[in-house]
Amino acid sequence: MRESVLVIGANGQIGSELVEELRRIYGNSNVIATDIKPATSEMLHNGPFEQVDVLDFAKVSNLIRKNKVRQVYLLAALLSATAEEKIKSAWRLNMEGLLGLLDLAKEEKFKLFWPSSIAVFGPTTPKQKTPQHTVTEPSTVYGISKLAGEMWCEYYFKKFGVDVRSIRYPGLIGWKTEPGGGTTDYAVHIFHEALKTKHYECFLSENTVLPMMYMHDALKATTGLMDADAEQVKIRTSYNVGAISFSPKELAAEIKKHIPGFSISYKPDIRQQYAESWPQSIDDSVARTDWNWKPEFDLAKMTEDMLHHIQQAVEH
Ligand code: AKB
C-alpha cells in the first residue's frame, strides 16, 4: 500500500529538513508538506504542499482522509523564548494542536510523531547525564506544554492504543533553515555571523553548557524511532536522546580553528534564565537500548559540516 506521510509545520527548522529526508525515503509525491505560511519554492517544486493552520482540524482531517495518510509529523509549535512572550497562544498552539491530532490518530489510526524537548526538565532536575525518568518541574511555558503533551501522548496510547512516538530534542543545529524563538538558537546564528562578519554577540553567557544535536542526527533519531517496531517503543511519553554538550565559549573555540579571526562577546538576556533551568547533558541509554539510537556527529565534525554548507549556500 502507498505510504502517505503528512508533515505539519514543514517550513520550520526541523520540518524543512525532515520533509526532504522523508521524500527521499517514501518518494516525493507521497510526502505532503503543510504549514501555516506559504511554501518555499524548493518545497513546492519537490512535492505536494498545502497551506493549513494545524488548528483547522476539519481541513487537516480532510487531508489525512483524502490522501490515506499513515504517518503524521506534528512540528508546528512556539519555542521557549517566543512562548514566554505569548503564553496563551503558545499553550493553544502547542496543546490544542497535539490534542486535535491525537483525536484524529485515534479515529484514522495513523502513526503520530510529536516532538518534546529538554525543556520538560527544570531547575530541580539533575543537570548532568539527566536520566530518562527523573524530576520534571519545568519553569517555562514551553516546558510546561511539552510535559503536559508527553502525558497526553502516554494517555492516548494506553487508553486508545494510539501509536504516538516522541523524542525530547536537545538544541538542534542545522544549516538549511535558521531556527526562531528558541533559547538554543545561538548555536545556529553563531555560524552565520562567523562567516558574514567574523563576530558574534551571544545572548547566553560563555560557560552555559547545553545539550545539542546536529540536524543529521535529529533526522536519524526521528526516522529511527518512527521505523521501530511498536513493541520496541516502550516509552510513550518521550525519549531522551543525547549527542553533544558544549558552551558558547567551546563552540566559539571550535569555529576559530576554521576562521582564525573570529571573535565572540557575551550579552546574556532573559534566555539565560531558561538555559540555566535545563540539563547540561542527557542520559539516553533507554533510547539506545530500545531502538538502537546512536548519534554520529561530535562538536568538531558538526562545526566543519556547518561551515562548509553555509559557505556553499552563500556562494550559490
Ligand atoms: C528551544 O530553545 O526552545 C528549543 C528546545 C530546547 O526545545 N530549541
Short mmCIF file of C-alpha atoms and ligand atoms in Angstrom, two decimals:
data_model
loop_
_atom_site.label_atom_id
_atom_site.label_comp_id
_atom_site.label_asym_id
_atom_site.label_seq_id
_atom_site.Cartn_x
_atom_site.Cartn_y
_atom_site.Cartn_z
CA MET A 1 0.00 0.00 0.00
CA ARG A 2 1.17 3.53 -0.74
CA GLU A 3 2.52 5.03 2.48
CA SER A 4 1.37 8.65 2.60
CA VAL A 5 3.07 10.92 5.08
CA LEU A 6 1.95 14.34 6.35
CA VAL A 7 4.29 16.92 7.87
CA ILE A 8 2.66 19.79 9.78
CA GLY A 9 4.97 22.79 10.27
CA ALA A 10 7.05 21.92 7.21
CA ASN A 11 8.66 25.35 6.78
CA GLY A 12 10.35 25.34 10.19
CA GLN A 13 13.86 24.38 11.24
CA ILE A 14 13.13 20.63 11.59
CA GLY A 15 10.30 20.48 9.05
CA SER A 16 12.23 21.80 6.08
CA GLU A 17 14.92 19.15 6.51
CA LEU A 18 12.60 16.34 7.60
CA VAL A 19 10.39 16.76 4.53
CA GLU A 20 13.45 16.37 2.31
CA GLU A 21 14.54 13.23 4.18
CA LEU A 22 11.04 11.69 4.16
CA ARG A 23 10.66 12.43 0.43
CA ARG A 24 13.97 10.61 -0.12
CA ILE A 25 12.61 7.60 1.81
CA TYR A 26 8.96 7.48 0.68
CA GLY A 27 9.09 9.28 -2.68
CA ASN A 28 8.38 12.96 -3.34
CA SER A 29 4.72 12.62 -4.18
CA ASN A 30 3.95 10.60 -1.03
CA VAL A 31 5.05 13.25 1.45
CA ILE A 32 2.59 16.13 1.87
CA ALA A 33 4.17 19.19 3.41
CA THR A 34 1.92 21.68 5.22
CA ASP A 35 2.50 24.94 7.03
CA ILE A 36 0.53 27.97 8.13
CA LYS A 37 2.87 30.04 5.93
CA PRO A 38 3.17 29.72 2.14
CA ALA A 39 5.62 27.17 0.75
CA THR A 40 9.20 27.93 -0.13
CA SER A 41 9.86 27.43 -3.85
CA GLU A 42 12.01 24.35 -3.10
CA MET A 43 9.23 22.78 -1.04
CA LEU A 44 6.66 23.39 -3.80
CA HIS A 45 8.95 22.24 -6.55
CA ASN A 46 9.73 18.86 -4.92
CA GLY A 47 6.30 17.59 -3.91
CA PRO A 48 2.78 18.35 -2.64
CA PHE A 49 2.26 21.32 -0.30
CA GLU A 50 -0.88 22.66 1.39
CA GLN A 51 -1.14 25.88 3.35
CA VAL A 52 -3.00 24.82 6.53
CA ASP A 53 -3.40 26.06 10.09
CA VAL A 54 -2.95 23.00 12.32
CA LEU A 55 -5.85 24.21 14.47
CA ASP A 56 -8.18 23.92 11.46
CA PHE A 57 -8.88 20.26 12.29
CA ALA A 58 -11.58 19.88 9.64
CA LYS A 59 -9.06 20.75 6.93
CA VAL A 60 -6.31 18.61 8.47
CA SER A 61 -8.68 15.67 8.84
CA ASN A 62 -9.80 16.05 5.24
CA LEU A 63 -6.20 15.99 4.02
CA ILE A 64 -5.49 12.86 6.08
CA ARG A 65 -8.58 11.01 4.83
CA LYS A 66 -8.27 12.08 1.21
CA ASN A 67 -4.63 11.00 1.00
CA LYS A 68 -4.89 7.89 3.18
CA VAL A 69 -2.12 9.24 5.40
CA ARG A 70 -0.35 6.59 7.54
CA GLN A 71 2.16 8.82 9.36
CA VAL A 72 1.88 12.38 10.66
CA TYR A 73 4.74 14.53 11.98
CA LEU A 74 3.31 17.38 14.07
CA LEU A 75 6.05 20.01 14.21
CA ALA A 76 4.03 23.24 14.49
CA ALA A 77 4.90 24.84 17.85
CA LEU A 78 6.08 28.02 19.55
CA LEU A 79 9.54 27.56 21.10
CA SER A 80 10.78 28.61 24.54
CA ALA A 81 11.56 32.32 24.12
CA THR A 82 8.50 33.17 21.98
CA ALA A 83 6.23 31.11 24.24
CA GLU A 84 7.24 33.25 27.25
CA GLU A 85 6.09 36.33 25.33
CA LYS A 86 2.85 34.76 24.09
CA ILE A 87 1.79 32.50 26.94
CA LYS A 88 -1.79 31.83 25.86
CA SER A 89 -1.17 31.42 22.15
CA ALA A 90 1.77 29.11 22.90
CA TRP A 91 -0.43 26.94 25.10
CA ARG A 92 -3.17 26.96 22.47
CA LEU A 93 -0.92 26.00 19.57
CA ASN A 94 1.27 23.54 21.48
CA MET A 95 -1.57 21.81 23.37
CA GLU A 96 -4.69 22.09 21.24
CA GLY A 97 -2.68 21.17 18.17
CA LEU A 98 -1.49 17.99 19.84
CA LEU A 99 -4.87 17.05 21.33
CA GLY A 100 -6.57 17.58 17.97
CA LEU A 101 -4.06 15.32 16.22
CA LEU A 102 -4.26 12.68 18.96
CA ASP A 103 -8.03 12.55 18.41
CA LEU A 104 -7.56 12.25 14.64
CA ALA A 105 -4.95 9.50 15.18
CA LYS A 106 -7.45 7.66 17.35
CA GLU A 107 -10.06 7.81 14.56
CA GLU A 108 -7.87 7.34 11.49
CA LYS A 109 -5.25 5.03 13.05
CA PHE A 110 -2.15 6.73 11.70
CA LYS A 111 1.22 6.76 13.46
CA LEU A 112 1.91 10.16 15.06
CA PHE A 113 5.26 11.81 15.77
CA TRP A 114 5.30 14.68 18.22
CA PRO A 115 8.46 16.45 19.39
CA SER A 116 9.08 17.06 23.05
CA SER A 117 12.15 18.86 24.39
CA ILE A 118 14.79 19.01 27.13
CA ALA A 119 12.61 21.92 28.31
CA VAL A 120 10.44 19.39 30.21
CA PHE A 121 13.23 19.45 32.79
CA GLY A 122 13.62 22.27 35.28
CA PRO A 123 15.88 23.73 37.97
CA THR A 124 15.26 20.75 40.32
CA THR A 125 16.29 18.15 37.70
CA PRO A 126 19.80 16.61 37.96
CA LYS A 127 21.85 18.56 35.39
CA GLN A 128 24.46 16.02 34.41
CA LYS A 129 23.50 12.93 32.44
CA THR A 130 19.84 13.68 33.12
CA PRO A 131 18.09 10.30 33.28
CA GLN A 132 15.03 9.22 31.28
CA HIS A 133 12.94 9.06 34.45
CA THR A 134 13.66 11.91 36.84
CA VAL A 135 12.21 15.10 38.30
CA THR A 136 10.39 17.15 35.66
CA GLU A 137 9.39 20.52 37.07
CA PRO A 138 9.76 22.89 34.10
CA SER A 139 9.83 26.63 34.71
CA THR A 140 8.93 27.81 31.19
CA VAL A 141 5.55 27.85 29.45
CA TYR A 142 7.11 25.87 26.62
CA GLY A 143 8.40 23.24 29.07
CA ILE A 144 5.02 23.02 30.81
CA SER A 145 3.29 22.48 27.45
CA LYS A 146 5.82 19.81 26.47
CA LEU A 147 5.45 17.97 29.79
CA ALA A 148 1.65 18.05 29.60
CA GLY A 149 1.90 16.92 25.96
CA GLU A 150 4.06 13.95 26.93
CA MET A 151 1.45 12.85 29.46
CA TRP A 152 -1.34 13.22 26.87
CA CYS A 153 0.65 11.07 24.43
CA GLU A 154 1.02 8.30 27.00
CA TYR A 155 -2.65 8.61 27.96
CA TYR A 156 -3.85 8.24 24.34
CA PHE A 157 -1.51 5.29 23.84
CA LYS A 158 -2.68 3.46 26.97
CA LYS A 159 -6.37 4.34 26.76
CA PHE A 160 -6.99 4.29 23.00
CA GLY A 161 -3.99 2.44 21.54
CA VAL A 162 -2.79 5.48 19.56
CA ASP A 163 0.68 4.76 18.15
CA VAL A 164 2.26 8.07 19.16
CA ARG A 165 6.02 8.41 19.42
CA SER A 166 8.14 11.23 20.74
CA ILE A 167 11.67 12.49 21.33
CA ARG A 168 12.93 15.10 23.79
CA TYR A 169 15.03 17.08 21.33
CA PRO A 170 18.03 18.96 22.65
CA GLY A 171 19.01 22.23 20.89
CA LEU A 172 19.07 21.47 17.16
CA ILE A 173 21.73 22.78 14.80
CA GLY A 174 21.24 22.81 11.05
CA TRP A 175 22.48 24.93 8.16
CA LYS A 176 19.40 24.92 5.96
CA THR A 177 16.86 26.94 7.92
CA GLU A 178 17.56 29.23 10.86
CA PRO A 179 15.55 28.49 13.99
CA GLY A 180 13.24 31.10 15.51
CA GLY A 181 12.13 31.80 19.04
CA GLY A 182 14.28 29.28 20.91
CA THR A 183 16.97 29.53 23.58
CA THR A 184 19.43 27.24 21.82
CA ASP A 185 19.20 29.30 18.58
CA TYR A 186 22.56 30.98 19.30
CA ALA A 187 24.31 27.76 18.25
CA VAL A 188 23.00 28.28 14.70
CA HIS A 189 23.22 32.09 14.45
CA ILE A 190 26.88 31.99 15.51
CA PHE A 191 27.87 30.12 12.32
CA HIS A 192 26.12 32.58 10.01
CA GLU A 193 27.67 35.57 11.78
CA ALA A 194 31.12 33.93 11.90
CA LEU A 195 31.08 33.65 8.11
CA LYS A 196 29.45 37.02 7.49
CA THR A 197 31.14 39.37 9.99
CA LYS A 198 33.65 37.24 11.96
CA HIS A 199 31.97 38.33 15.16
CA TYR A 200 29.04 37.13 17.22
CA GLU A 201 27.36 38.70 20.25
CA CYS A 202 25.91 35.82 22.22
CA PHE A 203 22.72 36.12 24.28
CA LEU A 204 23.91 33.36 26.66
CA SER A 205 26.93 33.65 28.94
CA GLU A 206 30.19 31.99 27.94
CA ASN A 207 30.03 28.91 30.20
CA THR A 208 26.37 27.98 29.68
CA VAL A 209 26.55 24.31 28.74
CA LEU A 210 23.51 22.83 26.98
CA PRO A 211 22.77 19.53 25.23
CA MET A 212 22.76 19.98 21.43
CA MET A 213 22.40 17.83 18.32
CA TYR A 214 23.28 18.21 14.66
CA MET A 215 20.27 18.02 12.32
CA HIS A 216 21.62 14.91 10.60
CA ASP A 217 21.37 13.09 13.95
CA ALA A 218 17.97 14.62 14.77
CA LEU A 219 16.58 13.24 11.49
CA LYS A 220 18.23 9.89 12.19
CA ALA A 221 16.60 9.79 15.65
CA THR A 222 13.20 10.82 14.30
CA THR A 223 13.04 8.34 11.43
CA GLY A 224 14.71 5.66 13.60
CA LEU A 225 12.03 5.94 16.25
CA MET A 226 9.21 6.04 13.68
CA ASP A 227 10.62 2.96 11.90
CA ALA A 228 11.00 0.91 15.08
CA ASP A 229 8.55 -1.95 15.67
CA ALA A 230 5.76 -0.91 18.03
CA GLU A 231 6.94 -3.39 20.70
CA GLN A 232 10.38 -1.75 20.76
CA VAL A 233 8.85 1.62 21.64
CA LYS A 234 8.44 1.15 25.37
CA ILE A 235 8.37 4.82 26.36
CA ARG A 236 5.17 6.52 25.22
CA THR A 237 5.79 9.82 26.96
CA SER A 238 9.01 10.86 25.18
CA TYR A 239 12.55 9.52 24.79
CA ASN A 240 15.72 11.26 25.99
CA VAL A 241 18.20 11.49 23.10
CA GLY A 242 21.67 12.97 23.54
CA ALA A 243 24.53 13.85 21.24
CA ILE A 244 26.87 16.75 22.11
CA SER A 245 27.13 19.16 25.04
CA PHE A 246 29.06 22.43 24.84
CA SER A 247 29.11 26.06 25.97
CA PRO A 248 29.19 29.15 23.69
CA LYS A 249 32.88 29.53 24.59
CA GLU A 250 33.68 25.97 23.49
CA LEU A 251 31.72 26.37 20.26
CA ALA A 252 33.48 29.66 19.51
CA ALA A 253 36.88 27.98 20.06
CA GLU A 254 35.94 25.24 17.59
CA ILE A 255 34.82 27.82 14.98
CA LYS A 256 38.09 29.72 15.49
CA LYS A 257 40.01 26.66 14.30
CA HIS A 258 38.43 27.29 10.86
CA ILE A 259 38.08 31.10 11.00
CA PRO A 260 41.10 32.36 13.00
CA GLY A 261 39.87 35.98 13.10
CA PHE A 262 36.52 35.04 14.66
CA SER A 263 35.61 36.71 17.97
CA ILE A 264 32.68 36.39 20.36
CA SER A 265 31.26 38.71 23.02
CA TYR A 266 28.54 37.99 25.57
CA LYS A 267 25.40 39.90 26.46
CA PRO A 268 23.11 37.48 28.31
CA ASP A 269 19.40 38.28 28.19
CA ILE A 270 16.25 36.63 29.59
CA ARG A 271 17.06 33.43 27.67
CA GLN A 272 19.96 32.87 30.10
CA GLN A 273 17.36 32.01 32.77
CA TYR A 274 15.68 29.41 30.56
CA ALA A 275 19.01 27.86 29.64
CA GLU A 276 20.07 27.65 33.28
CA SER A 277 16.93 25.71 34.13
CA TRP A 278 17.76 22.95 31.62
CA PRO A 279 20.12 19.96 31.79
CA GLN A 280 23.74 20.16 30.63
CA SER A 281 23.94 16.60 29.35
CA ILE A 282 21.47 13.80 28.69
CA ASP A 283 21.47 10.10 29.55
CA ASP A 284 19.89 8.46 26.51
CA SER A 285 20.66 4.85 27.40
CA VAL A 286 16.97 3.86 27.26
CA ALA A 287 16.65 5.03 23.61
CA ARG A 288 19.93 3.28 22.79
CA THR A 289 18.62 0.01 24.25
CA ASP A 290 15.03 0.17 23.00
CA TRP A 291 15.52 1.19 19.34
CA ASN A 292 19.31 1.34 18.86
CA TRP A 293 19.71 5.11 18.91
CA LYS A 294 23.29 6.34 18.37
CA PRO A 295 24.43 9.83 17.27
CA GLU A 296 27.14 10.32 14.64
CA PHE A 297 28.24 13.94 14.93
CA ASP A 298 30.54 15.35 17.62
CA LEU A 299 31.39 19.04 18.04
CA ALA A 300 34.34 19.05 15.61
CA LYS A 301 32.51 17.15 12.84
CA MET A 302 29.36 19.25 13.23
CA THR A 303 31.30 22.56 13.13
CA GLU A 304 33.15 21.57 9.98
CA ASP A 305 29.97 20.45 8.23
CA MET A 306 28.01 23.56 9.23
CA LEU A 307 30.68 25.97 7.98
CA HIS A 308 31.09 24.04 4.76
CA HIS A 309 27.36 24.02 3.93
CA ILE A 310 26.64 27.63 4.90
CA GLN A 311 29.63 28.77 2.86
CA GLN A 312 28.39 26.76 -0.12
CA ALA A 313 24.86 28.15 0.20
CA VAL A 314 26.24 31.72 0.25
CA GLU A 315 28.30 31.08 -2.89
CA HIS A 316 25.37 29.68 -4.91
C1 AKB B 1 14.35 25.99 22.41
O1 AKB B 1 15.48 26.50 22.61
O2 AKB B 1 13.30 26.49 22.80
C2 AKB B 1 14.30 24.67 21.70
C3 AKB B 1 14.29 23.50 22.64
C4 AKB B 1 15.42 23.25 23.55
O3 AKB B 1 13.37 22.74 22.61
N1 AKB B 1 15.41 24.54 20.81
#
